[in-house]
Amino acid sequence: LWMVDGSRLREGRYAQRAGECGIGRVGLGAANAWGAPGPGSDAWLCVSSREERWAPRGRRMGVPWFGDRTATAGTVDEGFTSSERRSAAACARLTQSQRRQLDNFFSAFGHSMALGCGPVLPSPVHSTTRTNNASSFAKPPLPHTLPEAPRVVAIGDVHGDFGKTVRALHLANLIDENKRWIGKDTVVVQVGDQLDRGGGELAILFMFERLKEEAKAAGGAIHLLNGNHEIMNADKDFRYATQGGLSEFRRWTQWNSWIEKRRQICGLQVDDSVVSVGSPAKPIKLGKPKQSVENLDLDAVAAREQALSPGGFIATRFLSTQPVCLKVGSTVYVHAGIHAEHVKHGLRQINEETQTWLFGARGAPPTSSGHGWLPLRSLQAASPEASDKRQSDPPQHLVGRESVVWTRAYSRESHEKCDCTSLQQALAKVGAKQMVVGHTIQPQGINSACDDKVYRVDTGMSAGCRHGPVQVLEILDGSTFSVLKESTCSKHAYPLGGSADVFSYIQRTINGVLGPSG
């Protein structure tokens, strides 16, 4: 990382193939505070993997920010390289605003480099007062009931398939070729199961986080729900994690541990929720029965456990912000299904109890391995009695075959086997006309059952499932239901179920092609 003079950037003297300022950049105000040439000119913190491109020998074009050597001590006077000492001295001259910018840059840069999914947002904890506790994240209020929206797009289980997720968003005309929001006031509900079965789990979560902010600014919204696989992973059940998924968590943890070391050099407070959690309160479930644990990357499993356990960085930043049940207008969305007893317990209560469990409370971190993350062996060796019991078991409504994230009562392939009576009772109690669920793969694609009272949107699109078709459900004004399908020529939408206003659909299609006068 290099601090460079903004005027030289504009002159093109630092132009790189990856852009004007290498991999990334952030403005840091007056360059002369850093000893760079050009009094009062802009300074930028830039990223490059080759030192000679930024500071050619004999020409002072940039100030080295961080060397390659990881800091091993808590002060700049012990164990730091001369480059790191210069970095610390430059940090001491930063204003509070500049330090905040730098803090945010560190966060976004670390995630971007680890995931390769495009620009990401800085961590919420980095944007405010940083502490060493997961509780430094303010618990966001979880929505459970929202007004009707002109357009809602429901997306089924994506299971770690970043490419298919992007294709689903393109299909619904929600993002452009740069993965930027163009969906205007559309409301998106992804019905859970972002995790497992694929290697793009974190990339999906970080992309949706950024798109949420872009959609909000345009009058739209994105809501991700928690499914059974999010709950399983928070409960240390990694039987469906792929090697690609484990590697993604290892890479992400290593990058962010490196970034936290740089924060230490610069005197910024380290967020140890990135690199450590308390000892596990229950054994980690590894692999399917036919798999040998010896063949697994145990350090990658440890990185996953640290990130996804209640109170861990990913569980806190993402999963704890996702509701389990969400009602938008006359439609209720849930991963698997809602029964009457769930409604009696309360959708708000279900969401809040799940959030509280995922938010967790980290105990004293175990001893680090020296790499910034902890080997699984040390986690498994810890005494369960020394663990925080609040991390142990998920709430009851998330457990069992008829829970909100596990039931298949409304998703049977044979409509006659669906429990339509229970569905009708649940809808009446929650005050909704229909339910949208995922969880159970529909080989025939998105479809409805129980006289269009339930819409099943899990097509098994992930390559880790059936590599099923990319389809999404579009709901207009809470009454017109259409399936958007990929095609080799174009996307097609057709009304779904007898409740759709077919004539209105045909008229809209004609107007869209010929214009109203046609």
Coordinates of C-alpha atoms in Angstrom, one line a residue, residues 121-375:
L121 CA -18.8 -1.8 2.0
P122 CA -16.7 -1.2 5.1
S123 CA -17.7 -3.0 8.2
P124 CA -20.4 -1.3 10.3
V125 CA -18.2 -1.7 13.3
H126 CA -15.4 0.1 11.4
S127 CA -17.7 3.0 10.6
T128 CA -18.4 3.9 14.2
T129 CA -16.6 3.3 17.5
R130 CA -14.5 0.2 17.3
T131 CA -14.3 -2.1 20.4
N132 CA -13.1 -5.6 20.9
N133 CA -16.6 -7.0 21.5
A134 CA -19.2 -8.3 19.0
S135 CA -21.6 -6.1 20.9
S136 CA -20.0 -3.1 19.3
F137 CA -22.3 -3.9 16.3
A138 CA -25.6 -2.2 17.1
K139 CA -28.3 -4.7 16.6
P140 CA -30.4 -3.4 13.7
P141 CA -34.2 -3.7 14.0
L142 CA -35.4 -6.6 11.9
P143 CA -38.4 -6.1 9.7
H144 CA -41.3 -8.5 10.0
T145 CA -44.2 -6.7 8.3
L146 CA -43.8 -4.3 5.4
P147 CA -46.3 -2.5 3.1
E148 CA -47.3 -3.7 -0.3
A149 CA -44.7 -2.9 -3.0
P150 CA -45.4 -2.2 -6.7
R151 CA -42.8 -4.9 -7.7
V152 CA -41.4 -7.7 -5.6
V153 CA -38.8 -10.3 -6.9
A154 CA -38.5 -13.5 -4.9
I155 CA -35.2 -15.5 -5.4
G156 CA -34.9 -19.1 -4.2
D157 CA -31.9 -20.9 -2.6
V158 CA -28.6 -19.8 -4.1
H159 CA -26.2 -22.1 -2.1
G160 CA -22.8 -20.5 -2.7
D161 CA -23.2 -20.2 -6.4
F162 CA -22.1 -16.6 -7.0
G163 CA -22.4 -16.8 -10.8
K164 CA -26.0 -18.1 -10.7
T165 CA -26.9 -15.4 -8.1
V166 CA -25.7 -12.7 -10.4
R167 CA -27.6 -14.3 -13.3
A168 CA -30.8 -14.3 -11.3
L169 CA -30.3 -10.6 -10.5
H170 CA -29.7 -9.9 -14.2
L171 CA -32.7 -11.9 -15.2
A172 CA -35.0 -9.6 -13.1
N173 CA -33.2 -6.5 -14.5
L174 CA -32.0 -5.6 -11.0
I175 CA -28.3 -5.0 -11.8
D176 CA -26.2 -3.9 -14.7
E177 CA -23.1 -5.5 -16.2
N178 CA -21.0 -4.0 -13.3
K179 CA -23.3 -5.5 -10.7
R180 CA -24.7 -2.1 -9.8
W181 CA -28.3 -1.7 -8.8
I182 CA -30.7 -0.6 -11.6
G183 CA -33.9 -2.1 -10.1
K184 CA -35.4 1.3 -9.0
D185 CA -38.0 0.7 -6.3
T186 CA -38.1 -3.1 -6.6
V187 CA -38.2 -5.0 -3.4
V188 CA -36.1 -8.3 -3.5
V189 CA -36.7 -11.1 -1.1
Q190 CA -34.1 -14.0 -1.2
V191 CA -35.7 -16.8 0.9
G192 CA -32.5 -18.1 2.5
D193 CA -29.8 -20.7 2.0
Q194 CA -27.0 -18.5 0.9
L195 CA -24.5 -20.8 2.5
D196 CA -23.2 -24.4 1.7
R197 CA -22.8 -26.4 -1.5
G198 CA -20.7 -23.8 -3.2
G199 CA -17.5 -21.7 -3.0
G200 CA -19.0 -18.2 -3.4
E201 CA -20.8 -17.9 0.0
L202 CA -19.0 -14.8 1.3
A203 CA -19.0 -13.2 -2.2
I204 CA -22.8 -13.5 -2.3
L205 CA -23.2 -12.0 1.2
F206 CA -20.9 -9.0 0.6
M207 CA -22.4 -8.3 -2.9
F208 CA -25.9 -8.3 -1.5
E209 CA -24.8 -6.0 1.4
R210 CA -23.6 -3.4 -1.1
L211 CA -26.7 -3.8 -3.3
K212 CA -28.9 -3.2 -0.3
E213 CA -27.5 0.3 0.1
E214 CA -27.7 1.0 -3.6
A215 CA -31.3 -0.2 -3.7
K216 CA -32.2 1.8 -0.6
A217 CA -30.9 5.0 -2.2
A218 CA -33.1 4.3 -5.3
G219 CA -36.2 3.7 -3.3
G220 CA -36.0 -0.2 -3.4
A221 CA -35.0 -2.8 -0.8
I222 CA -33.3 -6.1 -0.5
H223 CA -34.1 -8.6 2.2
L224 CA -32.2 -11.8 2.7
L225 CA -33.8 -14.4 5.0
N226 CA -32.1 -17.0 7.1
G227 CA -32.6 -20.6 5.9
N228 CA -31.8 -23.9 7.5
H229 CA -28.2 -23.8 6.1
E230 CA -27.5 -20.5 7.8
I231 CA -28.7 -22.0 11.1
M232 CA -26.7 -25.2 10.6
N233 CA -23.5 -23.3 10.0
A234 CA -24.0 -21.1 13.0
D235 CA -24.6 -24.3 14.9
K236 CA -21.3 -25.7 13.7
D237 CA -22.8 -28.1 11.3
F238 CA -20.5 -28.0 8.3
R239 CA -21.5 -31.3 6.6
Y240 CA -22.5 -29.4 3.4
A241 CA -19.6 -27.0 3.2
T242 CA -17.5 -27.6 0.1
Q243 CA -13.8 -27.4 -0.2
G244 CA -14.3 -24.2 -2.2
G245 CA -16.4 -22.8 0.5
L246 CA -13.8 -23.7 3.2
S247 CA -11.0 -22.2 1.1
E248 CA -13.0 -19.0 0.7
F249 CA -13.3 -18.6 4.5
R250 CA -9.6 -19.4 5.0
R251 CA -8.6 -16.8 2.3
W252 CA -11.0 -14.2 3.8
T253 CA -9.7 -14.8 7.3
Q254 CA -6.1 -14.6 6.3
W255 CA -6.6 -11.4 4.4
N256 CA -8.5 -9.7 7.2
S257 CA -6.0 -10.9 9.8
W258 CA -3.3 -9.2 7.7
I259 CA -5.4 -6.0 7.6
E260 CA -5.9 -6.1 11.3
K261 CA -2.2 -6.2 11.8
R262 CA -1.9 -3.0 9.7
R263 CA -4.5 -1.4 11.9
Q264 CA -2.3 -2.3 14.8
I265 CA 0.7 -0.6 13.2
C266 CA -1.4 2.5 12.6
G267 CA -2.7 2.6 16.1
L268 CA -6.3 1.9 15.0
Q269 CA -8.2 -0.4 17.3
V270 CA -8.1 -4.1 16.2
D271 CA -11.4 -5.9 15.7
D272 CA -10.6 -9.3 17.1
S273 CA -14.1 -10.6 16.1
V274 CA -12.5 -11.1 12.6
V275 CA -9.9 -13.5 13.9
S276 CA -11.2 -15.1 17.1
V277 CA -14.2 -16.4 19.0
G278 CA -14.7 -18.2 22.2
S279 CA -14.2 -22.0 22.5
P280 CA -17.0 -24.0 20.9
A281 CA -19.8 -25.1 23.2
K282 CA -20.5 -28.2 21.1
P283 CA -18.5 -30.4 18.7
I284 CA -18.1 -29.3 15.1
K285 CA -19.8 -31.6 12.6
L286 CA -17.3 -32.2 9.8
G287 CA -18.1 -33.8 6.4
K288 CA -20.5 -36.4 5.4
P289 CA -20.2 -39.9 6.9
K290 CA -18.2 -41.2 3.9
Q291 CA -15.7 -38.4 4.1
S292 CA -12.5 -38.7 6.1
V293 CA -11.8 -35.8 8.4
E294 CA -8.1 -36.3 7.7
N295 CA -8.8 -35.1 4.1
L296 CA -10.3 -31.8 5.2
D297 CA -8.4 -28.5 5.5
L298 CA -8.7 -28.2 9.3
D299 CA -7.4 -24.6 9.5
A300 CA -10.0 -23.6 6.8
V301 CA -12.7 -25.3 9.0
A302 CA -11.4 -23.3 12.0
A303 CA -11.7 -20.1 10.0
R304 CA -15.3 -21.0 9.1
E305 CA -16.2 -21.8 12.6
Q306 CA -14.8 -18.6 13.9
A307 CA -16.7 -16.5 11.3
L308 CA -20.1 -18.2 11.5
S309 CA -20.4 -19.1 15.2
P310 CA -22.8 -16.9 17.2
G311 CA -20.9 -13.6 17.8
G312 CA -18.5 -14.3 15.0
F313 CA -17.8 -11.7 12.4
I314 CA -19.9 -13.1 9.6
A315 CA -22.7 -14.3 11.9
T316 CA -22.9 -10.8 13.4
R317 CA -22.4 -8.7 10.3
F318 CA -24.8 -10.7 8.1
L319 CA -26.8 -13.5 9.6
S320 CA -28.0 -11.5 12.6
T321 CA -29.3 -8.8 10.3
Q322 CA -31.5 -11.3 8.3
P323 CA -35.1 -12.1 9.4
V324 CA -36.5 -15.6 9.3
C325 CA -40.0 -14.6 8.4
L326 CA -41.1 -11.5 6.5
K327 CA -44.5 -10.3 5.4
V328 CA -44.7 -7.8 2.5
G329 CA -48.2 -6.7 1.8
S330 CA -50.4 -9.7 1.4
T331 CA -47.5 -12.2 0.9
V332 CA -45.5 -13.8 3.7
Y333 CA -42.0 -15.1 2.9
V334 CA -40.1 -17.8 4.8
H335 CA -37.5 -20.4 4.0
A336 CA -39.5 -23.5 4.5
G337 CA -43.0 -22.7 5.8
I338 CA -45.0 -21.2 8.6
H339 CA -47.6 -23.2 10.7
A340 CA -50.3 -21.8 12.9
E341 CA -48.3 -22.4 16.0
H342 CA -45.4 -20.3 14.6
V343 CA -47.8 -17.4 14.0
K344 CA -49.1 -17.8 17.6
H345 CA -45.5 -17.5 18.8
G346 CA -45.2 -14.3 16.7
L347 CA -43.1 -13.5 13.6
R348 CA -41.4 -10.6 15.3
Q349 CA -40.6 -12.9 18.3
I350 CA -39.1 -15.5 16.0
N351 CA -36.9 -13.0 14.2
E352 CA -35.7 -11.4 17.4
E353 CA -34.9 -14.7 19.2
T354 CA -33.0 -15.8 16.1
Q355 CA -31.1 -12.5 16.0
T356 CA -30.2 -12.6 19.7
W357 CA -28.8 -16.2 19.3
L358 CA -26.8 -15.3 16.2
F359 CA -25.5 -12.1 17.8
G360 CA -24.0 -14.2 20.5
A361 CA -21.5 -13.2 23.2
R362 CA -17.9 -14.1 22.6
G363 CA -15.9 -15.4 25.5
A364 CA -12.2 -14.8 26.0
P365 CA -10.4 -15.7 22.7
P366 CA -8.1 -18.7 22.7
T367 CA -4.4 -18.3 22.1
S368 CA -3.7 -17.4 18.5
S369 CA -1.7 -19.7 16.2
G370 CA 0.4 -16.8 15.1
H371 CA -1.3 -16.5 11.8
G372 CA -4.1 -14.4 13.0
W373 CA -6.6 -17.3 13.0
L374 CA -6.8 -20.4 15.2
P375 CA -6.1 -24.0 14.3

